[in-house]
């Protein structure tokens, strides 16, 4: 494939202006991001306000008796379908049916929607909120969705007042995500809703608001029990905002910034603005944009460096208009993984010299190219994609988004050398993309796990015919200005891969994406070999392979014009600190049938998966491959492969002979209803503690970091004199292992070898030491010792200074150590926690996939030497907080932290 670039209107051209059929991109970007940490966005010189709306909600599970089945989706579908129609190319737009809306009290309605319903006994809480994570775990629920009660119906209500001075303004409720089938009433009147739980959406409250009085919001959610393959959570689990604007204003996600031409001397910045006219009269306004440099948070710095000329917008009553202008930034400061430079486009809508609306849009200037022969290029430099797939839950916190929790995950991944995130298998929270902009991560934003053909009974296939275009456009328009976003994924392992209509459907979805953004390629994750040869992948710009490392060379040989990416790789499984002997080379082995754990020698995977070593060899043999997204960065709630809920699901990727052998080896284990509540795929466990595999990836992804990691631990009473293989993960190329000072041999890493192995080591307690060289020079060394018995607790916070905003968190690692401070690798001591001062315990965990102890509580057993306690600040209360940990027979520990 010839390298291609995109011209100023986003249409691909080759030199000479000939339309190009393929790929490679030179564009840049970013989007308007919600203010983080729930702080208000109010500008004194603009009537627009965007206020956090998370505090002071009331919550109740289940429908009232008078609801019956009146609010099931099929009965109210016609009322919901017009919601979001502004995203479609429809003329005329659809309207709700005539008459009384669903649940309204004007005739025979539902009590929970009524403004004066007595909700004084409802539970008081703040958003974001996930009711499922509160449990309890239930043994009869499936492990696929973590054995937690996330499904069913729940209601949220909120009472609020708007001042009379707001009369004449337009008022919106913006929800970043609500799980799922959300319906909204304001003052007893149905106002709208949205069924897909991962989409960000808006409800216009203006026609029903009481200005100068009290208003009541009621939101109903309904999660079908068989609607997800993993733990989706339940509730209004992302941030909510109240937006006030003038009747003529910039539309939601209405500013789009692109930079189609970038040189060392200048960058062309195109700003396209969509304006809403919510009045009954034709409107004429002027549009001006200024460009500022941005600080770390994406806010403008200093004086504007550029200002556009004024553009006049004439907007018919009740319609939208689109205007654009171009500016040239001199000596642009590029966004990259190392220098996360950004700018801000400040767009004003004026009439008679008065500002009637203003939106500030952070954006970055950077060039991306996806090539068939040279992988991925950022600003002209090849950058291997060293990515991980991430589900949206935050472990013990559930799906309720938290800025600090996401930031901590990215910090841990960054230290490993990860530089990319795939949002499997749904649009992410806006805050995740803001963090990736700030911290220097590439993002593949994914829309769907299925299309019209589903994977479980009530999954997205139920919604796909009516909602796929709106959901897809919502994702692209919201996120198309983030410099971190480099690819749009239209689907993951969708079942239409093998169908005759799959290619047309893929082309349809890709076409929707390209209508809204031609600055990035379209990709899909293909897991069926025949998908490469039935023409379906021609609908996408990049061939994304899931678990097909041996296809890289074949597809490159037969279709050399296709850029190739491992969209989902490895699926290696392990439990932190667990080791099974004898060490088997069969990837289906490594399971401990009595504890439901998986050995951490990193040699084991389900039928479809492989070791990291296998994937890396395929990439090294095919250097044109852009890189990979490993399944997964962190363990996540649900999908506890290999201990799924039944034999069929456990073995469904195996051949008949392999199934029989695996079933025999498992001794009927698979017939037990899922003995685990979270996955084993993560490079990092659910609590955020690195597994051994973390250091294997670090050794490859950070080749310049002097590092070495020895496994297993060296506490094996009763194994004296028995073979206990030792593996070393290191960025060096030569290593020598010593046991109690005696050399066990020096090894030089050969071609396609990614770990050092001493497979005949005989266990003797004491000290393992490895010395490592690189390019013939000493590189690093490390030791692992046999420890004493557990003697004390150690507390290590991830930081000492917190914000007193009611949302900030501190993650405290609890180590069970011997008298010398060494972690005791098999310690399982029960630990009690307490906190004094302006904070509370938010959650506890230990990373054990088989633990069904509640995440909410003040006690947790250590798992293989470690536990985690998460403390949350109290809103508007500053001071010193003290966290204490105690365990019978061990020296306790305490730390002081500050909340301001």
Tab-separated table of N, CA, C and O in Angstrom, residues 743-822:
chain	number	residue	atom	x	y	z
A	743	UNK	N	27.105	-20.720	41.762
A	743	UNK	CA	26.600	-20.449	40.423
A	743	UNK	C	25.849	-21.657	39.884
A	743	UNK	O	26.307	-22.804	39.966
A	744	UNK	N	24.684	-21.368	39.302
A	744	UNK	CA	23.889	-22.394	38.631
A	744	UNK	C	23.976	-22.267	37.117
A	744	UNK	O	23.204	-22.890	36.388
A	745	UNK	N	24.922	-21.457	36.666
A	745	UNK	CA	25.150	-21.341	35.232
A	745	UNK	C	24.843	-19.967	34.691
A	745	UNK	O	23.987	-19.251	35.194
A	746	UNK	N	25.616	-19.607	33.661
A	746	UNK	CA	25.434	-18.325	32.969
A	746	UNK	C	24.811	-18.607	31.613
A	746	UNK	O	25.256	-19.497	30.883
A	747	UNK	N	23.767	-17.851	31.275
A	747	UNK	CA	23.029	-18.084	30.041
A	747	UNK	C	22.973	-16.810	29.208
A	747	UNK	O	22.834	-15.707	29.739
A	748	UNK	N	23.093	-16.999	27.900
A	748	UNK	CA	22.959	-15.882	26.963
A	748	UNK	C	21.668	-16.080	26.198
A	748	UNK	O	21.396	-17.172	25.684
A	749	UNK	N	20.865	-15.041	26.138
A	749	UNK	CA	19.562	-15.174	25.497
A	749	UNK	C	19.736	-15.320	23.997
A	749	UNK	O	20.444	-14.531	23.345
A	750	UNK	N	19.082	-16.333	23.432
A	750	UNK	CA	19.152	-16.573	22.003
A	750	UNK	C	18.029	-15.896	21.259
A	750	UNK	O	17.178	-15.203	21.836
A	751	UNK	N	18.011	-16.085	19.935
A	751	UNK	CA	16.957	-15.513	19.103
A	751	UNK	C	15.605	-16.051	19.536
A	751	UNK	O	15.450	-17.255	19.794
A	752	UNK	N	14.629	-15.151	19.632
A	752	UNK	CA	13.251	-15.484	19.986
A	752	UNK	C	13.146	-16.104	21.376
A	752	UNK	O	12.231	-16.871	21.650
A	753	UNK	N	14.090	-15.778	22.239
A	753	UNK	CA	13.995	-16.153	23.643
A	753	UNK	C	13.743	-14.882	24.452
A	753	UNK	O	14.436	-13.877	24.269
A	754	UNK	N	12.743	-14.931	25.346
A	754	UNK	CA	12.312	-13.725	26.040
A	754	UNK	C	12.396	-13.845	27.560
A	754	UNK	O	11.991	-12.943	28.272
A	755	UNK	N	12.931	-14.960	28.032
A	755	UNK	CA	13.149	-15.155	29.463
A	755	UNK	C	14.355	-16.071	29.650
A	755	UNK	O	14.689	-16.852	28.762
A	756	UNK	N	14.992	-15.943	30.795
A	756	UNK	CA	16.060	-16.872	31.172
A	756	UNK	C	15.444	-17.975	32.025
A	756	UNK	O	14.640	-17.700	32.925
A	757	UNK	N	15.856	-19.229	31.766
A	757	UNK	CA	15.277	-20.358	32.481
A	757	UNK	C	16.374	-21.281	33.036
A	757	UNK	O	17.310	-21.647	32.322
A	758	UNK	N	16.230	-21.600	34.307
A	758	UNK	CA	17.016	-22.649	34.933
A	758	UNK	C	16.001	-23.680	35.434
A	758	UNK	O	15.422	-23.529	36.527
A	759	UNK	N	15.722	-24.678	34.631
A	759	UNK	CA	14.613	-25.583	34.893
A	759	UNK	C	14.976	-26.761	35.788
A	759	UNK	O	14.100	-27.570	36.121
A	760	UNK	N	16.247	-26.871	36.184
A	760	UNK	CA	16.659	-28.020	36.991
A	760	UNK	C	17.145	-27.608	38.378
A	760	UNK	O	17.886	-28.340	39.035
A	761	UNK	N	16.746	-26.433	38.854
A	761	UNK	CA	17.179	-25.973	40.173
A	761	UNK	C	16.558	-26.851	41.252
A	761	UNK	O	15.346	-27.128	41.244
A	762	UNK	N	17.369	-27.282	42.195
A	762	UNK	CA	16.903	-28.065	43.338
A	762	UNK	C	16.709	-27.114	44.513
A	762	UNK	O	17.633	-26.386	44.898
A	763	UNK	N	15.506	-27.114	45.079
A	763	UNK	CA	15.200	-26.145	46.138
A	763	UNK	C	16.037	-26.369	47.382
A	763	UNK	O	16.149	-27.485	47.897
A	764	UNK	N	16.606	-25.279	47.858
A	764	UNK	CA	17.259	-25.207	49.147
A	764	UNK	C	17.002	-23.809	49.677
A	764	UNK	O	17.212	-22.831	48.950
A	765	UNK	N	16.507	-23.645	50.891
A	765	UNK	CA	16.217	-22.296	51.388
A	765	UNK	C	17.470	-21.445	51.444
A	765	UNK	O	18.583	-21.949	51.531
A	766	UNK	N	17.253	-20.144	51.365
A	766	UNK	CA	18.383	-19.216	51.383
A	766	UNK	C	18.167	-18.071	50.427
A	766	UNK	O	17.106	-17.428	50.435
A	767	UNK	N	19.153	-17.832	49.553
A	767	UNK	CA	19.110	-16.657	48.682
A	767	UNK	C	19.370	-17.038	47.236
A	767	UNK	O	20.354	-17.684	46.901
A	768	UNK	N	18.436	-16.582	46.366
A	768	UNK	CA	18.664	-16.608	44.920
A	768	UNK	C	19.157	-15.233	44.500
A	768	UNK	O	18.618	-14.208	44.936
A	769	UNK	N	20.166	-15.213	43.666
A	769	UNK	CA	20.686	-13.947	43.142
A	769	UNK	C	20.921	-14.114	41.655
A	769	UNK	O	21.422	-15.136	41.201
A	770	UNK	N	20.558	-13.085	40.889
A	770	UNK	CA	20.851	-13.095	39.469
A	770	UNK	C	21.651	-11.844	39.138
A	770	UNK	O	21.336	-10.738	39.586
A	771	UNK	N	22.721	-12.039	38.393
A	771	UNK	CA	23.520	-10.940	37.846
A	771	UNK	C	23.284	-10.899	36.344
A	771	UNK	O	23.294	-11.942	35.679
A	772	UNK	N	23.055	-9.691	35.805
A	772	UNK	CA	22.658	-9.545	34.404
A	772	UNK	C	23.633	-8.621	33.686
A	772	UNK	O	24.103	-7.614	34.248
A	773	UNK	N	23.943	-8.970	32.436
A	773	UNK	CA	24.775	-8.151	31.569
A	773	UNK	C	23.976	-7.745	30.327
A	773	UNK	O	23.013	-8.413	29.947
A	774	UNK	N	24.411	-6.659	29.720
A	774	UNK	CA	23.829	-6.239	28.443
A	774	UNK	C	24.949	-5.703	27.572
A	774	UNK	O	25.738	-4.854	28.009
A	775	UNK	N	25.009	-6.223	26.374
A	775	UNK	CA	26.077	-5.839	25.441
A	775	UNK	C	27.460	-6.025	26.070
A	775	UNK	O	28.368	-5.221	25.867
A	776	UNK	N	27.571	-7.076	26.863
A	776	UNK	CA	28.852	-7.418	27.461
A	776	UNK	C	29.215	-6.636	28.701
A	776	UNK	O	30.285	-6.858	29.282
A	777	UNK	N	28.343	-5.735	29.168
A	777	UNK	CA	28.634	-4.914	30.339
A	777	UNK	C	27.626	-5.215	31.447
A	777	UNK	O	26.477	-5.547	31.170
A	778	UNK	N	28.071	-5.096	32.719
A	778	UNK	CA	27.126	-5.314	33.822
A	778	UNK	C	25.902	-4.412	33.674
A	778	UNK	O	26.029	-3.205	33.386
A	779	UNK	N	24.732	-4.990	33.886
A	779	UNK	CA	23.475	-4.262	33.657
A	779	UNK	C	22.715	-4.062	34.965
A	779	UNK	O	22.374	-2.951	35.333
A	780	UNK	N	22.422	-5.153	35.680
A	780	UNK	CA	21.720	-5.036	36.955
A	780	UNK	C	21.816	-6.371	37.675
A	780	UNK	O	22.300	-7.374	37.119
A	781	UNK	N	21.399	-6.408	38.937
A	781	UNK	CA	21.281	-7.656	39.665
A	781	UNK	C	20.156	-7.525	40.686
A	781	UNK	O	19.761	-6.415	41.065
A	782	UNK	N	19.616	-8.655	41.089
A	782	UNK	CA	18.558	-8.647	42.095
A	782	UNK	C	18.608	-9.959	42.860
A	782	UNK	O	19.243	-10.943	42.414
A	783	UNK	N	17.969	-9.988	44.046
A	783	UNK	CA	17.963	-11.181	44.890
A	783	UNK	C	16.538	-11.500	45.324
A	783	UNK	O	15.655	-10.630	45.337
A	784	UNK	N	16.330	-12.761	45.661
A	784	UNK	CA	15.092	-13.205	46.288
A	784	UNK	C	15.475	-14.137	47.426
A	784	UNK	O	16.243	-15.074	47.223
A	785	UNK	N	14.930	-13.867	48.622
A	785	UNK	CA	15.353	-14.594	49.812
A	785	UNK	C	14.206	-15.394	50.413
A	785	UNK	O	13.037	-15.022	50.298
A	786	UNK	N	14.579	-16.458	51.081
A	786	UNK	CA	13.634	-17.156	51.946
A	786	UNK	C	13.409	-16.272	53.173
A	786	UNK	O	14.371	-15.836	53.818
A	787	UNK	N	12.167	-15.987	53.463
A	787	UNK	CA	11.874	-15.051	54.552
A	787	UNK	C	11.604	-15.797	55.844
A	787	UNK	O	11.408	-17.022	55.868
A	788	UNK	N	11.562	-15.009	56.927
A	788	UNK	CA	11.105	-15.539	58.196
A	788	UNK	C	9.586	-15.573	58.239
A	788	UNK	O	8.905	-15.283	57.247
A	789	UNK	N	9.044	-15.912	59.389
A	789	UNK	CA	7.592	-15.952	59.547
A	789	UNK	C	7.041	-14.536	59.655
A	789	UNK	O	7.770	-13.577	59.928
A	790	UNK	N	5.731	-14.410	59.443
A	790	UNK	CA	5.084	-13.098	59.497
A	790	UNK	C	5.254	-12.483	60.874
A	790	UNK	O	5.005	-13.139	61.894
A	791	UNK	N	5.668	-11.199	60.905
A	791	UNK	CA	5.935	-10.537	62.181
A	791	UNK	C	5.258	-9.180	62.292
A	791	UNK	O	4.942	-8.736	63.396
A	792	UNK	N	5.041	-8.497	61.179
A	792	UNK	CA	4.506	-7.141	61.268
A	792	UNK	C	3.792	-6.748	59.981
A	792	UNK	O	3.914	-7.404	58.940
A	793	UNK	N	3.050	-5.638	60.093
A	793	UNK	CA	2.372	-5.055	58.941
A	793	UNK	C	3.104	-3.796	58.518
A	793	UNK	O	3.618	-3.038	59.356
A	794	UNK	N	3.140	-3.567	57.219
A	794	UNK	CA	3.701	-2.336	56.661
A	794	UNK	C	2.623	-1.678	55.790
A	794	UNK	O	1.906	-2.361	55.050
A	795	UNK	N	2.508	-0.358	55.876
A	795	UNK	CA	1.534	0.399	55.082
A	795	UNK	C	2.278	1.330	54.137
A	795	UNK	O	3.152	2.090	54.561
A	796	UNK	N	1.909	1.280	52.855
A	796	UNK	CA	2.545	2.129	51.847
A	796	UNK	C	1.466	2.831	51.033
A	796	UNK	O	0.808	2.205	50.191
A	797	UNK	N	1.238	4.142	51.258
A	797	UNK	CA	0.228	4.856	50.481
A	797	UNK	C	0.770	5.245	49.122
A	797	UNK	O	1.978	5.421	48.937
A	798	UNK	N	-0.124	5.383	48.146
A	798	UNK	CA	0.339	5.803	46.819
A	798	UNK	C	0.640	7.286	46.779
A	798	UNK	O	1.320	7.749	45.871
A	799	UNK	N	0.177	8.056	47.773
A	799	UNK	CA	0.550	9.466	47.918
A	799	UNK	C	0.075	9.957	49.269
A	799	UNK	O	-0.734	9.303	49.938
A	800	UNK	N	0.588	11.107	49.688
A	800	UNK	CA	0.342	11.588	51.048
A	800	UNK	C	-0.612	12.762	51.105
A	800	UNK	O	-1.188	13.044	52.157
A	801	UNK	N	-0.800	13.483	49.989
A	801	UNK	CA	-1.625	14.685	49.981
A	801	UNK	C	-2.888	14.429	49.168
A	801	UNK	O	-2.823	14.045	47.991
A	802	UNK	N	-4.062	14.641	49.779
A	802	UNK	CA	-5.339	14.371	49.136
A	802	UNK	C	-6.171	15.635	49.025
A	802	UNK	O	-5.941	16.624	49.740
A	803	UNK	N	-7.171	15.588	48.146
A	803	UNK	CA	-8.108	16.692	47.990
A	803	UNK	C	-9.364	16.405	48.816
A	803	UNK	O	-9.938	15.314	48.732
A	804	UNK	N	-9.831	17.390	49.540
A	804	UNK	CA	-11.013	17.225	50.388
A	804	UNK	C	-12.277	17.482	49.577
A	804	UNK	O	-13.068	18.384	49.883
A	805	UNK	N	-12.483	16.671	48.535
A	805	UNK	CA	-13.621	16.892	47.650
A	805	UNK	C	-14.657	15.775	47.710
A	805	UNK	O	-15.635	15.773	46.968
A	806	UNK	N	-14.442	14.791	48.593
A	806	UNK	CA	-15.381	13.697	48.710
A	806	UNK	C	-15.240	12.638	47.647
A	806	UNK	O	-15.992	11.655	47.641
A	807	UNK	N	-14.283	12.808	46.726
A	807	UNK	CA	-14.079	11.832	45.658
A	807	UNK	C	-12.651	11.325	45.596
A	807	UNK	O	-12.407	10.243	45.050
A	808	UNK	N	-11.702	12.076	46.137
A	808	UNK	CA	-10.299	11.677	46.029
A	808	UNK	C	-10.038	10.440	46.877
A	808	UNK	O	-10.647	10.234	47.935
A	809	UNK	N	-9.126	9.618	46.398
A	809	UNK	CA	-8.818	8.343	47.027
A	809	UNK	C	-7.326	8.217	47.303
A	809	UNK	O	-6.504	8.752	46.554
A	810	UNK	N	-7.005	7.476	48.336
A	810	UNK	CA	-5.637	7.031	48.556
A	810	UNK	C	-5.663	5.508	48.587
A	810	UNK	O	-6.503	4.891	49.248
A	811	UNK	N	-4.760	4.891	47.830
A	811	UNK	CA	-4.638	3.442	47.763
A	811	UNK	C	-3.443	3.040	48.621
A	811	UNK	O	-2.309	3.424	48.321
A	812	UNK	N	-3.715	2.268	49.650
A	812	UNK	CA	-2.673	1.910	50.611
A	812	UNK	C	-2.389	0.413	50.495
A	812	UNK	O	-3.275	-0.424	50.704
A	813	UNK	N	-1.152	0.090	50.149
A	813	UNK	CA	-0.717	-1.307	50.082
A	813	UNK	C	-0.355	-1.788	51.485
A	813	UNK	O	0.406	-1.137	52.196
A	814	UNK	N	-0.911	-2.924	51.856
A	814	UNK	CA	-0.637	-3.528	53.160
A	814	UNK	C	0.234	-4.754	52.916
A	814	UNK	O	-0.155	-5.676	52.194
A	815	UNK	N	1.420	-4.756	53.507
A	815	UNK	CA	2.361	-5.857	53.354
A	815	UNK	C	2.491	-6.623	54.661
A	815	UNK	O	2.695	-6.016	55.715
A	816	UNK	N	2.349	-7.931	54.582
A	816	UNK	CA	2.648	-8.780	55.728
A	816	UNK	C	4.124	-9.157	55.616
A	816	UNK	O	4.529	-9.845	54.670
A	817	UNK	N	4.928	-8.684	56.567
A	817	UNK	CA	6.384	-8.809	56.459
A	817	UNK	C	6.965	-9.584	57.636
A	817	UNK	O	6.349	-9.698	58.704
A	818	UNK	N	8.192	-10.095	57.408
A	818	UNK	CA	8.907	-10.722	58.512
A	818	UNK	C	9.604	-9.643	59.337
A	818	UNK	O	9.467	-8.444	59.064
A	819	UNK	N	10.382	-10.027	60.316
A	819	UNK	CA	11.006	-9.050	61.216
A	819	UNK	C	11.970	-8.131	60.489
A	819	UNK	O	12.255	-7.013	60.936
A	820	UNK	N	12.492	-8.568	59.318
A	820	UNK	CA	13.423	-7.754	58.553
A	820	UNK	C	12.725	-6.901	57.493
A	820	UNK	O	13.389	-6.219	56.707
A	821	UNK	N	11.410	-6.948	57.444
A	821	UNK	CA	10.660	-6.142	56.492
A	821	UNK	C	10.457	-6.772	55.133
A	821	UNK	O	9.990	-6.111	54.204
A	822	UNK	N	10.805	-8.063	54.981
A	822	UNK	CA	10.616	-8.738	53.700
A	822	UNK	C	9.189	-9.273	53.598
A	822	UNK	O	8.673	-9.870	54.564
